[in-house]
Structure formats: C-alpha cells, structure tokens
Coordinates of C-alpha atoms in Angstrom, one line a residue:
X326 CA -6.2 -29.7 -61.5
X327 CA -4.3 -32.0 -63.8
X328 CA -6.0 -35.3 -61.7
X329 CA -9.3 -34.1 -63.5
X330 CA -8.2 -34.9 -66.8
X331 CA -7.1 -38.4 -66.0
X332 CA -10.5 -40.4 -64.5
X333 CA -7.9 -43.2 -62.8
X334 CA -6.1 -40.6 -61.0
X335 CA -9.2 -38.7 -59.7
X336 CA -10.8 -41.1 -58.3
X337 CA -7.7 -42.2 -56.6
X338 CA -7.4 -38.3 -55.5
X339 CA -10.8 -38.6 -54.2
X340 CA -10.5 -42.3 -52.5
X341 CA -7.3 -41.0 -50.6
X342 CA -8.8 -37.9 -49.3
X343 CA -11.4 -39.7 -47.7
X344 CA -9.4 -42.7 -46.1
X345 CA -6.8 -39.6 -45.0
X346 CA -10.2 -37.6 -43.8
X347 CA -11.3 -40.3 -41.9
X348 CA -8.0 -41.7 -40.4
X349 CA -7.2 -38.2 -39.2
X350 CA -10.6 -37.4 -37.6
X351 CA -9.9 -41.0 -35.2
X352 CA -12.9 -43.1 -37.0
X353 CA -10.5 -46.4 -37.5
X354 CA -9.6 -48.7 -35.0
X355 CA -6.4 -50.4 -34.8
X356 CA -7.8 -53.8 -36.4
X357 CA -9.0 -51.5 -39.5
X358 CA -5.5 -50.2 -39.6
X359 CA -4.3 -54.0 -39.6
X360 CA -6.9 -55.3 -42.5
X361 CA -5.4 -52.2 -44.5
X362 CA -2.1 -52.7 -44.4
X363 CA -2.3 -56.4 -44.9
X364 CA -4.5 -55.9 -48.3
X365 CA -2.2 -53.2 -49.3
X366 CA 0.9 -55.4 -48.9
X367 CA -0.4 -58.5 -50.5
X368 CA -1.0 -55.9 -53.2
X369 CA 2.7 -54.8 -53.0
X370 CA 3.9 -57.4 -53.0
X371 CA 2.2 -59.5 -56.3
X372 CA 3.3 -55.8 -57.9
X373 CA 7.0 -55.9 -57.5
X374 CA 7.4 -59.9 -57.9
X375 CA 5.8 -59.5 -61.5
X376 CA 7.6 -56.2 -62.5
X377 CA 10.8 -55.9 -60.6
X378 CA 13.5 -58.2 -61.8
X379 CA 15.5 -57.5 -58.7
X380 CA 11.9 -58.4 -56.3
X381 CA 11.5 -61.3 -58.5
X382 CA 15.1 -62.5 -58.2
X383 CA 14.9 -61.8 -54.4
X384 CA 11.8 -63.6 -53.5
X385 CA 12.3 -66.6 -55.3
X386 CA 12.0 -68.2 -52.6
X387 CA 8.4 -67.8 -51.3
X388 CA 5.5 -69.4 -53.3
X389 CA 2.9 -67.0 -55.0
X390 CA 0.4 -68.7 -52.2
X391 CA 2.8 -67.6 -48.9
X392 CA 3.2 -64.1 -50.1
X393 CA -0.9 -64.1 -51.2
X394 CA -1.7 -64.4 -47.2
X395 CA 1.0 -62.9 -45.6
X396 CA -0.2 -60.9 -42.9
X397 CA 1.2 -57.5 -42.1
X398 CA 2.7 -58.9 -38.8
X399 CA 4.9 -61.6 -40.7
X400 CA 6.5 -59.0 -42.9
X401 CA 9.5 -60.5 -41.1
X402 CA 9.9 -63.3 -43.0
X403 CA 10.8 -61.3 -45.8
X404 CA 14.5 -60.0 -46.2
X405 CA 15.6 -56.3 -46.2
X406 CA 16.6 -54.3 -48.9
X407 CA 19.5 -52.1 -48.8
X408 CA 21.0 -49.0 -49.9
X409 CA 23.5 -51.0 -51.5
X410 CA 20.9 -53.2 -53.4
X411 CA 19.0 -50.1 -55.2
X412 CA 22.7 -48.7 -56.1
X413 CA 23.7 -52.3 -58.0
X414 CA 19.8 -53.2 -58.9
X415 CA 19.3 -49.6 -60.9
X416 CA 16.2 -49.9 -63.3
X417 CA 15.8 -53.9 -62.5
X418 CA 14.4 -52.4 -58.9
X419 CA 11.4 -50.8 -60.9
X420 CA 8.1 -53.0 -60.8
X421 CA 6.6 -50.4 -64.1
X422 CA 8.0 -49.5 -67.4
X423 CA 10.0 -45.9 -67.1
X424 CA 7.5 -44.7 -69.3
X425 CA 4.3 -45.2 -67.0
X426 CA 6.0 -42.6 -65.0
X427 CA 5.3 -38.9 -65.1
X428 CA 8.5 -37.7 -63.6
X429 CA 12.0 -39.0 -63.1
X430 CA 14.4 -37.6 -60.0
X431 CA 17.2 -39.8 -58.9
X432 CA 19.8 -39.7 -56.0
X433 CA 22.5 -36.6 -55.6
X434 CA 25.0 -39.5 -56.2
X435 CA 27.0 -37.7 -53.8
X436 CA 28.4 -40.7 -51.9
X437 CA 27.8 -43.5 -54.1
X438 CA 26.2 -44.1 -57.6
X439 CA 22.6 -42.5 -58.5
X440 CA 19.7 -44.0 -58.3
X441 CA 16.8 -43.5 -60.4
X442 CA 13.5 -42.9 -58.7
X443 CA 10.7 -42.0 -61.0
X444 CA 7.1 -41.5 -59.8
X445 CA 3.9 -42.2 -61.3
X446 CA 0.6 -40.3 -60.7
X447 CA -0.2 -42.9 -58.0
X448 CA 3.1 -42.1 -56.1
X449 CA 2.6 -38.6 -56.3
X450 CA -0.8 -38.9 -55.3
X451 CA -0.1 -41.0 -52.1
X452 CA 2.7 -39.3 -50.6
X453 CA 1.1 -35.9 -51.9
X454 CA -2.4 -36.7 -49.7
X455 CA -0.3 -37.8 -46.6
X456 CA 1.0 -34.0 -46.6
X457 CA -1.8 -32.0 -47.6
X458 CA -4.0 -33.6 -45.0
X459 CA -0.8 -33.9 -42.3
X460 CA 0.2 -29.7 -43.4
X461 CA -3.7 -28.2 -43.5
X462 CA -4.0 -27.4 -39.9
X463 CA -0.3 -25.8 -40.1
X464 CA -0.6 -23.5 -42.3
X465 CA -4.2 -23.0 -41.6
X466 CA -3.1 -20.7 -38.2
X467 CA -1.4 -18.1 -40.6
X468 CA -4.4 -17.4 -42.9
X469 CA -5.8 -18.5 -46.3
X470 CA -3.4 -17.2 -48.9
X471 CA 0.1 -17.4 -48.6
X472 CA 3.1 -17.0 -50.3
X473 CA 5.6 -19.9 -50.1
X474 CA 9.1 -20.4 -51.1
X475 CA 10.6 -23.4 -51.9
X476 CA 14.3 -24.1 -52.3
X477 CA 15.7 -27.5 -53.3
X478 CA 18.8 -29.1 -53.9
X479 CA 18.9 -30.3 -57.5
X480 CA 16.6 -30.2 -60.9
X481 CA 16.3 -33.9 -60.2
X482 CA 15.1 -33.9 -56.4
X483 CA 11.2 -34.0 -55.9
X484 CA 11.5 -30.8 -53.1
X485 CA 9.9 -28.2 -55.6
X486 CA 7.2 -30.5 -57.5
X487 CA 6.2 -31.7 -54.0
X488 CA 5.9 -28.9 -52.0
X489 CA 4.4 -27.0 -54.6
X490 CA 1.3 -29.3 -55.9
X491 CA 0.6 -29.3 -51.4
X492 CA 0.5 -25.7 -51.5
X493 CA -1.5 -25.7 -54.5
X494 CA -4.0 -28.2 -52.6
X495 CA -3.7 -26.0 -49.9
X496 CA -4.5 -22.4 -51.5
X497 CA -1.5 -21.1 -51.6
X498 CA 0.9 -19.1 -54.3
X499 CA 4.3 -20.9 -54.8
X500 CA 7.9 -19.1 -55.5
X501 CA 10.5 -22.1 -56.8
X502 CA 13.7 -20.4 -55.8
X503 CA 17.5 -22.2 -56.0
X504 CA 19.9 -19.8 -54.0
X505 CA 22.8 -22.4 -55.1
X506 CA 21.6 -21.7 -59.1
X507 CA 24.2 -19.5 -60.8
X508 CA 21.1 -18.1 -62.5
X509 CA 19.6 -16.8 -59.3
X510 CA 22.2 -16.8 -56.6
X511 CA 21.7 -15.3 -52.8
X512 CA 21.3 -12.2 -53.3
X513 CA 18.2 -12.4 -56.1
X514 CA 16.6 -15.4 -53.6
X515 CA 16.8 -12.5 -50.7
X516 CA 15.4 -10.0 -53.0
X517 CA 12.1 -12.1 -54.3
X518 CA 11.5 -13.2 -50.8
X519 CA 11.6 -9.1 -49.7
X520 CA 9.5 -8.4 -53.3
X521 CA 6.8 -11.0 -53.1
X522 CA 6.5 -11.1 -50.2
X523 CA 7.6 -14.8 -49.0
X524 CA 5.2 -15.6 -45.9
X525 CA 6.7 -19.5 -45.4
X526 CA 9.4 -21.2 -47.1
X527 CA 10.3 -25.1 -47.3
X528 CA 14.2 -25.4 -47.0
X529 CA 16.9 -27.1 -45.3
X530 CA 17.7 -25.7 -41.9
X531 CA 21.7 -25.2 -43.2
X532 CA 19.5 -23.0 -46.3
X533 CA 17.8 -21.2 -43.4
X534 CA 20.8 -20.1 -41.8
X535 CA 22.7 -19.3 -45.1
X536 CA 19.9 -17.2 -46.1
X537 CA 19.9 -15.8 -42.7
X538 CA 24.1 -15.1 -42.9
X539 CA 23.4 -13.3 -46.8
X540 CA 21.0 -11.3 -45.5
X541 CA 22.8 -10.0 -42.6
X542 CA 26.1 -9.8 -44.7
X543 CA 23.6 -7.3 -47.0
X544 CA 22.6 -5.0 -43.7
X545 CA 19.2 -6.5 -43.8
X546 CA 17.6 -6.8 -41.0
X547 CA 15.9 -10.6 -40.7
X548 CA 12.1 -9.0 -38.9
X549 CA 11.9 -6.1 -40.2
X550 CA 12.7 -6.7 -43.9
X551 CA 11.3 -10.0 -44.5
X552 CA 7.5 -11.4 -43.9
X553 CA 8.7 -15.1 -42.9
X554 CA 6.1 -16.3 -40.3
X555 CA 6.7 -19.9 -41.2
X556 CA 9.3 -22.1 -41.8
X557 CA 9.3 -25.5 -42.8
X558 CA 12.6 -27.3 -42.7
X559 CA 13.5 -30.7 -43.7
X560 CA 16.5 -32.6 -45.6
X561 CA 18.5 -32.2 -42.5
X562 CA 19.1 -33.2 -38.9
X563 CA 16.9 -30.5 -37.2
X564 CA 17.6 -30.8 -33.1
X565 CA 15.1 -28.7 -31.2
X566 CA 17.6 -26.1 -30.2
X567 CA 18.8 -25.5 -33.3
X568 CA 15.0 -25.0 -34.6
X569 CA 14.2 -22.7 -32.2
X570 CA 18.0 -20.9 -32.7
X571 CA 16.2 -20.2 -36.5
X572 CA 12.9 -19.4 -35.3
X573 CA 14.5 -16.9 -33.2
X574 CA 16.5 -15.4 -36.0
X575 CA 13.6 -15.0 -38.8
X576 CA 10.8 -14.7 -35.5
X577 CA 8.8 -17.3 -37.3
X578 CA 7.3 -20.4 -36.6
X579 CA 9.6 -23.3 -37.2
X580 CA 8.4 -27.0 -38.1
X581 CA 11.0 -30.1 -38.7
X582 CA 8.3 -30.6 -41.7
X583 CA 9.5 -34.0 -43.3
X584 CA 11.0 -37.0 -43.1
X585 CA 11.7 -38.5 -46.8
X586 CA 13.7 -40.0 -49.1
X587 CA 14.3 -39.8 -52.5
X588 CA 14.0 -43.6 -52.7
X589 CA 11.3 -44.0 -50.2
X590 CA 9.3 -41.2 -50.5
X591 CA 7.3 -39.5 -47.5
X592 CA 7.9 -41.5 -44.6
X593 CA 7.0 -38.8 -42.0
X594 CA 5.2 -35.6 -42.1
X595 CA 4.8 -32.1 -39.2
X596 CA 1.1 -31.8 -37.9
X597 CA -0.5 -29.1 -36.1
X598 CA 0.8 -30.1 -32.5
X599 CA 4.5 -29.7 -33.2
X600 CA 5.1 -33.3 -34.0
X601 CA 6.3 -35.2 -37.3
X602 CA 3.8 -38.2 -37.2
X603 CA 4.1 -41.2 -39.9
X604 CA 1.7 -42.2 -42.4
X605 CA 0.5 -45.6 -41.8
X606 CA -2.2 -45.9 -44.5
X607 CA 1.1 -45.6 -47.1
X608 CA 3.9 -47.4 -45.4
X609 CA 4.6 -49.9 -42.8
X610 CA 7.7 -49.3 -40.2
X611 CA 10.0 -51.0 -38.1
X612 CA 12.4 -50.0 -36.0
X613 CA 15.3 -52.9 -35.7
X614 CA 18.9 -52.9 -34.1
X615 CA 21.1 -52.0 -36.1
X616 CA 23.5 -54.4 -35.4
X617 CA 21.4 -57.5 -35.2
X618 CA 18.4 -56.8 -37.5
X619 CA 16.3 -57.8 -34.9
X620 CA 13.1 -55.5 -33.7
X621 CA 13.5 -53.1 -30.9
X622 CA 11.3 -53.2 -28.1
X623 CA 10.0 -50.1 -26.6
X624 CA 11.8 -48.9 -23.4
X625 CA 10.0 -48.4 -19.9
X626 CA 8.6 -44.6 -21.4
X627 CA 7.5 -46.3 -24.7
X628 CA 9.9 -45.0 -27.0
X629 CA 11.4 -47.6 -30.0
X630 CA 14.9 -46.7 -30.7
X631 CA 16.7 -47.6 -33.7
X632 CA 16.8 -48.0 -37.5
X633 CA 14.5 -47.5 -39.2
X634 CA 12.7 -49.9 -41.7
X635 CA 9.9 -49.0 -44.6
X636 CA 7.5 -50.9 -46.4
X637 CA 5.8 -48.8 -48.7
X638 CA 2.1 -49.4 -49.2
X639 CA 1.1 -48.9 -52.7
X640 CA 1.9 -50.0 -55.9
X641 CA 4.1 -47.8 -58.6
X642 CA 7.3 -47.3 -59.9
X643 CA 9.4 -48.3 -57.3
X644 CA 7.8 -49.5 -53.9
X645 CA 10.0 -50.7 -51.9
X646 CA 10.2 -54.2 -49.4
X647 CA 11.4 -53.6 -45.5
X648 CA 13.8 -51.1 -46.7
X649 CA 16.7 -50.4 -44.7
X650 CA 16.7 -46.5 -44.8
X651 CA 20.1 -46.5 -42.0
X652 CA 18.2 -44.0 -40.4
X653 CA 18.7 -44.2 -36.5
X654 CA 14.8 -42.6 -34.7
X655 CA 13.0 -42.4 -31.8
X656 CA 8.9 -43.8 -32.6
X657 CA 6.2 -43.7 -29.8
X658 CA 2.6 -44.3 -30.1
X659 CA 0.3 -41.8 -30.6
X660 CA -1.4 -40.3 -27.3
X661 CA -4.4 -38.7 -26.5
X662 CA -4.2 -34.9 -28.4
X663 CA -2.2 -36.2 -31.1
X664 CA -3.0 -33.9 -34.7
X665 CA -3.0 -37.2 -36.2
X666 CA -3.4 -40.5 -34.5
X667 CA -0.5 -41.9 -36.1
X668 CA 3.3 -43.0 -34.2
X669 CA 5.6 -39.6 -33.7
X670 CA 8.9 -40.0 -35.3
X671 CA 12.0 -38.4 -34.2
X672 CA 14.8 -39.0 -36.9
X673 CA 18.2 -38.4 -34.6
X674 CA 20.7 -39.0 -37.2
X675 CA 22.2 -41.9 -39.6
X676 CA 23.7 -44.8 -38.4
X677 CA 27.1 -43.6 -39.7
X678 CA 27.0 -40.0 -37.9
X679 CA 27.5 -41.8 -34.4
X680 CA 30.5 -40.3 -32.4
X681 CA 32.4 -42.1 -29.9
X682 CA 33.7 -39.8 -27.6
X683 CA 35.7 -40.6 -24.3
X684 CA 34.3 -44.8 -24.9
X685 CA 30.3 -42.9 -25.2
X686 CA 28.6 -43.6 -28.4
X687 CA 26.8 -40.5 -29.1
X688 CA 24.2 -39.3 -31.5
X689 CA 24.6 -37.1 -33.7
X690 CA 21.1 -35.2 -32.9
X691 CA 21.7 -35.6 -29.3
X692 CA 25.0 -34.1 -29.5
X693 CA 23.7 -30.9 -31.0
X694 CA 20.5 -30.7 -28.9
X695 CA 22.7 -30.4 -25.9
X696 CA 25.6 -28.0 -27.3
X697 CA 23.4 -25.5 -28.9
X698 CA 20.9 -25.8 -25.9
X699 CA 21.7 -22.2 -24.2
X700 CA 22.4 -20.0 -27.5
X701 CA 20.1 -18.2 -29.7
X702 CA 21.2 -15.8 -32.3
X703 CA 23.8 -17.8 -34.1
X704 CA 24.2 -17.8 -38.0
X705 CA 26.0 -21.4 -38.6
X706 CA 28.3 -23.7 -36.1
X707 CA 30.4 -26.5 -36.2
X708 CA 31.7 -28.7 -34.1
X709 CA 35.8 -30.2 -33.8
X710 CA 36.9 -33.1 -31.9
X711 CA 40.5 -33.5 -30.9
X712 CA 42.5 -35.5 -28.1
X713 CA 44.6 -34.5 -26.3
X714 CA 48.1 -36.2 -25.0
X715 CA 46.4 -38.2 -22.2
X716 CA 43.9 -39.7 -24.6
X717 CA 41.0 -37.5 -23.7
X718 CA 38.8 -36.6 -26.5
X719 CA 37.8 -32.6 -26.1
X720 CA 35.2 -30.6 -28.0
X721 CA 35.0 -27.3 -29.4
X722 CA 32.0 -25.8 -30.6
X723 CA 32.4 -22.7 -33.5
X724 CA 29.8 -20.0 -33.4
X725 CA 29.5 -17.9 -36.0
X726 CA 28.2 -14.8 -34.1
X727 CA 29.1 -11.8 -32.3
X728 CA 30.5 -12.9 -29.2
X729 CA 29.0 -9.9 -27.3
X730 CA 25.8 -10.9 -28.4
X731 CA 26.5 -14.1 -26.3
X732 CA 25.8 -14.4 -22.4
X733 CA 28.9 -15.6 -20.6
X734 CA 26.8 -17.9 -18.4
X735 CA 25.1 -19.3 -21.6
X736 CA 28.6 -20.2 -22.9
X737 CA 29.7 -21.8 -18.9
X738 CA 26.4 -23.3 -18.6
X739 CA 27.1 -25.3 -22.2
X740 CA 30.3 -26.0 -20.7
X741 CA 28.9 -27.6 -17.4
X742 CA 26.4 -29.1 -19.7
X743 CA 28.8 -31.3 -22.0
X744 CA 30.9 -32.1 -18.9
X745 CA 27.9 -33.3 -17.0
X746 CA 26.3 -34.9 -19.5
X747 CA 29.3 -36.2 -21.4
X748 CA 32.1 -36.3 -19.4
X749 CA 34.0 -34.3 -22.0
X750 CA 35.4 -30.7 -21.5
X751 CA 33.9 -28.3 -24.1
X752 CA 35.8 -24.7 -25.5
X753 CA 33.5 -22.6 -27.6
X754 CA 34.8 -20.1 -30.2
X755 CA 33.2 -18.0 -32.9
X756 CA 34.5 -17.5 -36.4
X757 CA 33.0 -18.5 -39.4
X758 CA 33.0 -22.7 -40.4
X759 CA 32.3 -21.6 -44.5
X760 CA 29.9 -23.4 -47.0
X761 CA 31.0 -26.7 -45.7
X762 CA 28.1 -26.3 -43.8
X763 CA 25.7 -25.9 -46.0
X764 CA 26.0 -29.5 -47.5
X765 CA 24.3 -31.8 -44.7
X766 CA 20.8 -32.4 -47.0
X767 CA 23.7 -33.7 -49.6
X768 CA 26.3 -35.7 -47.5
X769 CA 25.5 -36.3 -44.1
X770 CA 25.5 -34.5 -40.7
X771 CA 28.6 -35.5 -39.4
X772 CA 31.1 -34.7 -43.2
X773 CA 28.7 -30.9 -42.9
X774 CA 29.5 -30.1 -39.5
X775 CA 31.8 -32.5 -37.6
X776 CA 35.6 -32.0 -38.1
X777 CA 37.1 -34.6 -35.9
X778 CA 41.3 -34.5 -36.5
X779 CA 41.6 -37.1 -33.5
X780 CA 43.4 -39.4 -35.9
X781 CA 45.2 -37.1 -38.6
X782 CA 46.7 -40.2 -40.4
X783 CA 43.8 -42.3 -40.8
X784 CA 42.7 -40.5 -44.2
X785 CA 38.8 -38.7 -44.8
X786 CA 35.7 -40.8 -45.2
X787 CA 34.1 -40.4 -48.6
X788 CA 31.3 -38.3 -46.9
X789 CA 34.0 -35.8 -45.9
X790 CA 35.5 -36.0 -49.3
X791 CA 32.3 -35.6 -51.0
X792 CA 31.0 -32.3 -48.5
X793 CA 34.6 -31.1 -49.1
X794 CA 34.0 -30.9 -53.0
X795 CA 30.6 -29.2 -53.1
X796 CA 31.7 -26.1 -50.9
X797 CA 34.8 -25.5 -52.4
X798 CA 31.9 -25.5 -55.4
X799 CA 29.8 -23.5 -53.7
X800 CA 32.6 -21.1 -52.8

C-alpha cells in the first residue's frame, strides 16, 4: 500500500490501528479518553494559529500560554466557526501549504460558494482508520471477498477515494460507478452491477431508489437479477422506515453508514450493532441549542438533542475549531453491547429542514419516520404541504408505486398516525415526484422532497432553486 512508501505515514498507519484496536476492544477508560483529547487539541490548536490566517486572526485574543493548557472541557471558551466563515475565509482557513496535500475536493457550491477542502496523508489516514476499524465487523458477516460499488456525487467529493482505500483495507474489489456521468449513465451502472457481480454498494438512499426505479423501468427484477446483500447509504437523511423500505426492495442489508462532511470529514461511522457511533479519538462534539449556543443537557432517557458541533482532533490541511456543522442530532452514551464504545449519533436533519405545521415545529427525519412508517415497496416519495381556507396546514404524501401493491389499512393507519401524532389530516397519492428527488446529498432534505405551496407569493428558497436546477439537469 502506498503508506509503505512513505515512513511518516506508515508509522502513523500503524500508530492509528493500534489506538483504534484498543479503543474498540474497551481497554481505555474515560480519563484516557480525556488526557487524549486534551493533548490532541493543544496540538490543534498551536497547528491552525501558526498556519491558518483565518485561526490566527480569530484567536487573537488568547495568549500562546491559555491555548497551551486548555483542557478539553474548556473548549468553550473558544468561539465557533461557521459555514459562513469557511465560505468568506477560502484558502486563509488552511493551517498547510495546498501543496502538502495529496488531494483536493471542495464543496458542490450548490447553495453558496465552494469551498476548498484538500486532504493530506494524515487526514486520509485518520478519518480512513475510524471506518475501517468501525466497517470490519460489517462486512465481515457477508464473507471475505466482495465486490463493492461506489457511486458519488462529483469528481471533486471524497465518496470514491474514501470508500475505496476502506474496502481495499478491508479485502475487497471496488467498482467506481457515477449513474449521473453522461459517460456511464443508468442503464450501463445497472448492467456492471448485474456483470460483476456488485455484492454491496455505498450510495445515497435517493441513488438507491433511482437505481431501484431504472431497474424496474428495464423489467428487471431487483432479487433475482442483482447480488446486493449490502447497502451502505449515507449523504442523506436516512429515517428507519425509509431504510428498511430499501432493504425490502433490493432484500439486502441496509446501514445509514456515515455521517460526514466535506469540510469536516468523518464525524460518524455504522458498526456491527446497527448503530452510527462517533469517533472520539479524532474529534470532539457538542451538541448546543441552536438558538442560544449554549450546551444541551441530556433529557430524563439520556439523549442530547441539537446541533451539532466538531472539533477535529489532528493536525492537516484544514482542522477545524468547534465547528458549527447546522446539523440538528440525537447523541447518547454508549451502553453495555455497543460495537464500539463510543456516543451513538442520530443525525435528524439540518437546522433549516424544520417544518412548522399547525404551530408544531417538526423535523424533518421525524416527519418521514412516521409517514413512511406502514409502507414497504415504494420507489421514491414526496411530501406537499398546503392550507387550506380555515388556516389548517394538510399533508399529502406521493408514492410512487402501484397502488394495489398497497394495503388499504397501511394507507388508514398512516392517516390515523399523522392525525394522532400531528394533529394534521394526511391524503396519500401515487404518481411519480421526478429527479427532483434525487438531489437531497446536494441541497437539502426539505428543497429534494418537501413542496410546501402554503404561501405561493412568498418566492422559493435558494435550496429550492438550487434542487430545481440540477433535476431539470438530470432530466
């Protein structure tokens, strides 16, 4: 491997595997957790204030000997970065040189300007550890040599570079494939998975049911004539009834496998129970209000719910300092039985894919947990929210299915379901929503499958605008 030919990065390779190894196995306590990440960020931290202007600039304030014995549990006293920074910093964010990188990705730019977000050998190796040691008792349960697809949004994103150095840690063959390309298209994707055969493939859950819509559109049949047994979806809001909708569709096992950003790299990763568990040897999280900044406490069942902060944990070409990702999840600790004894995380949406409906705020994952709750079988949805003369806010939920392949009393019991739960009065329909869709790993949950014409006059966000523009593309 190409770590062998570079003695810095091998013995990092080989320190990782070992803190991962013994993390994992439940050897550290939680005060060697606490001595790690308060080394590591004192690291951090004299890394970005000599090489990022913006860091530099933005911690002006704080003497070289405060920020030399911060502990991990004043990280408070720091300020948060934002979105909004890393889109007006650029290149003064970096703390190296662009050329101490190996690879450059950046942002899809889709709502705002790109950002760039190179990685060095460190980075890779970090984030790359945290999945290989999080993924191995995954893929482990379906045998030693596999065959796995990976499909990713852009050249520039880090999907197929990460993915497939994992699988190649792990043992297994790797298939890049773009079904979006104009080189390969839909129908040549479905034909390499059917030729190779594709065992697993990493994808976004809209992907997996667009591959799942082609294949039926092409008189396939999704069990007999494909060899999925494992899916591994990520870039998306992922409820659990819409995983298991897709696991019923392929019959394959379905994981919510990551939780990333382009900017803060891994942040979360599936393990063998089921669970997407963060990495706590490479980052640092809060969960904070997102309305005062302040931290969340956990409620009476121990659950933390909020935005989501990140302090990433080693130096390269772009850690980041209590990042504000505007990511709303649910964090508990780890219980007995957990894969890995590290928090669970439970990412239920952005901050901006909140609904209001009828004076409720609802989440985004909540709301599709509970209206896909009874149907299995489905190739796509989407959800519309009108009012009507009275003022009261109504839902409608689009299937697109055969509606005798629906129960009735799966259809009445969502309907008792959203009343019950929501107070709102639910219709559901089938036809087909189009590649709109498809673009929630690009935009956001709400602009891919939220159509909400309760105030016709008040214009289209720029999410809404932006999803608009790449199916008509994809069209």
């Amino acid at each position: 491997m190409f770590t062998q030919y570079d003695p810095e990065s091998a013995a990092l390779t080989d320190e990782l595997r070992g803190l991962f190894d013994e993390y994992g196995t439940g050897k550290w306590t939680a005060d060697d957790l606490d001595a790690h990440q308060t080394a590591r960020l004192r690291e951090v931290l004299a890394h970005v204030r000599a090489g990022s202007p913006f860091y530099r600039d933005r911690l002006a304030g704080f003497g070289d000997e405060t920020l030399s014995g911060l502990h991990i549990r004043d990280l408070r006293k720091l300020p948060f970065t934002t979105k909004a920074d890393l889109q007006q910093a650029q290149f003064d964010m970096l703390s190296l040189p662009l050329s101490e990188a190996w690879t450059v990705y950046e942002t899809t730019g889709t709502t705002g300007q790109p950002t760039p977000c190179p990685r060095t050998n460190g980075d890779s190796i970090h984030n790359n550890t945290v999945l290989t040691a999080y993924y191995r008792g995954i893929f482990a349960a379906h045998g030693d040599r596999q065959v796995i697809g990976v499909s990713g949004p852009t050249e520039l994103h880090a999907t197929g570079d990460t993915f497939g150095d994992v699988c190649r840690n792990l043992g297994h063959t790797v298939a890049k494939m773009w079904p979006h390309s104009p080189v390969i298209g839909f129908d040549r994707a479905l034909e390499v998975m059917r030729l190779l055969p594709v065992t697993g493939l990493f994808c976004t859950p809209g992907m997996a049911l667009r591959l799942a819509q082609k294949a039926v559109e092409a008189g396939l049949d999704l069990r007999r004539d494909f060899s999925l047994d494992l899916l591994m979806l990520t870039g998306e809001l992922l409820s659990p009834s819409l995983r298991d909708n897709i696991g019923t569709l392929w019959g394959a096992e379905v994981h919510n496998c990551l939780y990333a950003s382009q900017e803060a790299s891994v942040l979360a990763a599936a393990t063998a129970d089921g669970t997407l568990r963060t990495a706590p040897l490479i980052n640092h999280y809060e969960v904070i209000d997102p309305h005062t900044g302040e931290p969340v406490a956990p409620d009476r069942d121990g659950v933390r719910h909020g935005e989501l902060v990140v302090t990433n944990l080693y130096t390269g070409a772009k850690p980041l300092i209590r990042y504000r990702t505007g990511d709303l999840v649910r964090m508990t600790e780890a219980g007995p039985g957990a894969a890995v004894p590290a928090p669970a995380l439970e990412p239920v949406g952005r901050v901006r894919d909140r609904l209001r409906l009828n004076g409720q705020v609802v989440i985004g994952y909540d709301l599709e947990n509970l209206l896909l709750r009874r149907f299995r079988g489905y190739l796509d949805y989407q959800i519309t929210v009108t009012r009507d003369d009275t003022g009261v806010d109504l839902l409608s939920l689009t299937l697109n299915a055969e509606a005798d392949r629906l129960r009735d009393e799966d259809t009445q019991g969502a309907v008792t379901d959203c009343r019950e739960e929501l107070g709102t009065t639910l219709s559901v329909g089938f036809g087909d929503p189009g590649p709109i869709t498809s673009t929630g790993a690009m935009v956001s949950w709400k602009a891919a499958r939220v159509v909400d014409l309760r105030d016709p006059g008040a214009g289209t966000s720029v999410e809404t605008r932006s999803a608009e523009r790449i199916a008509a593309a994809r069209a």
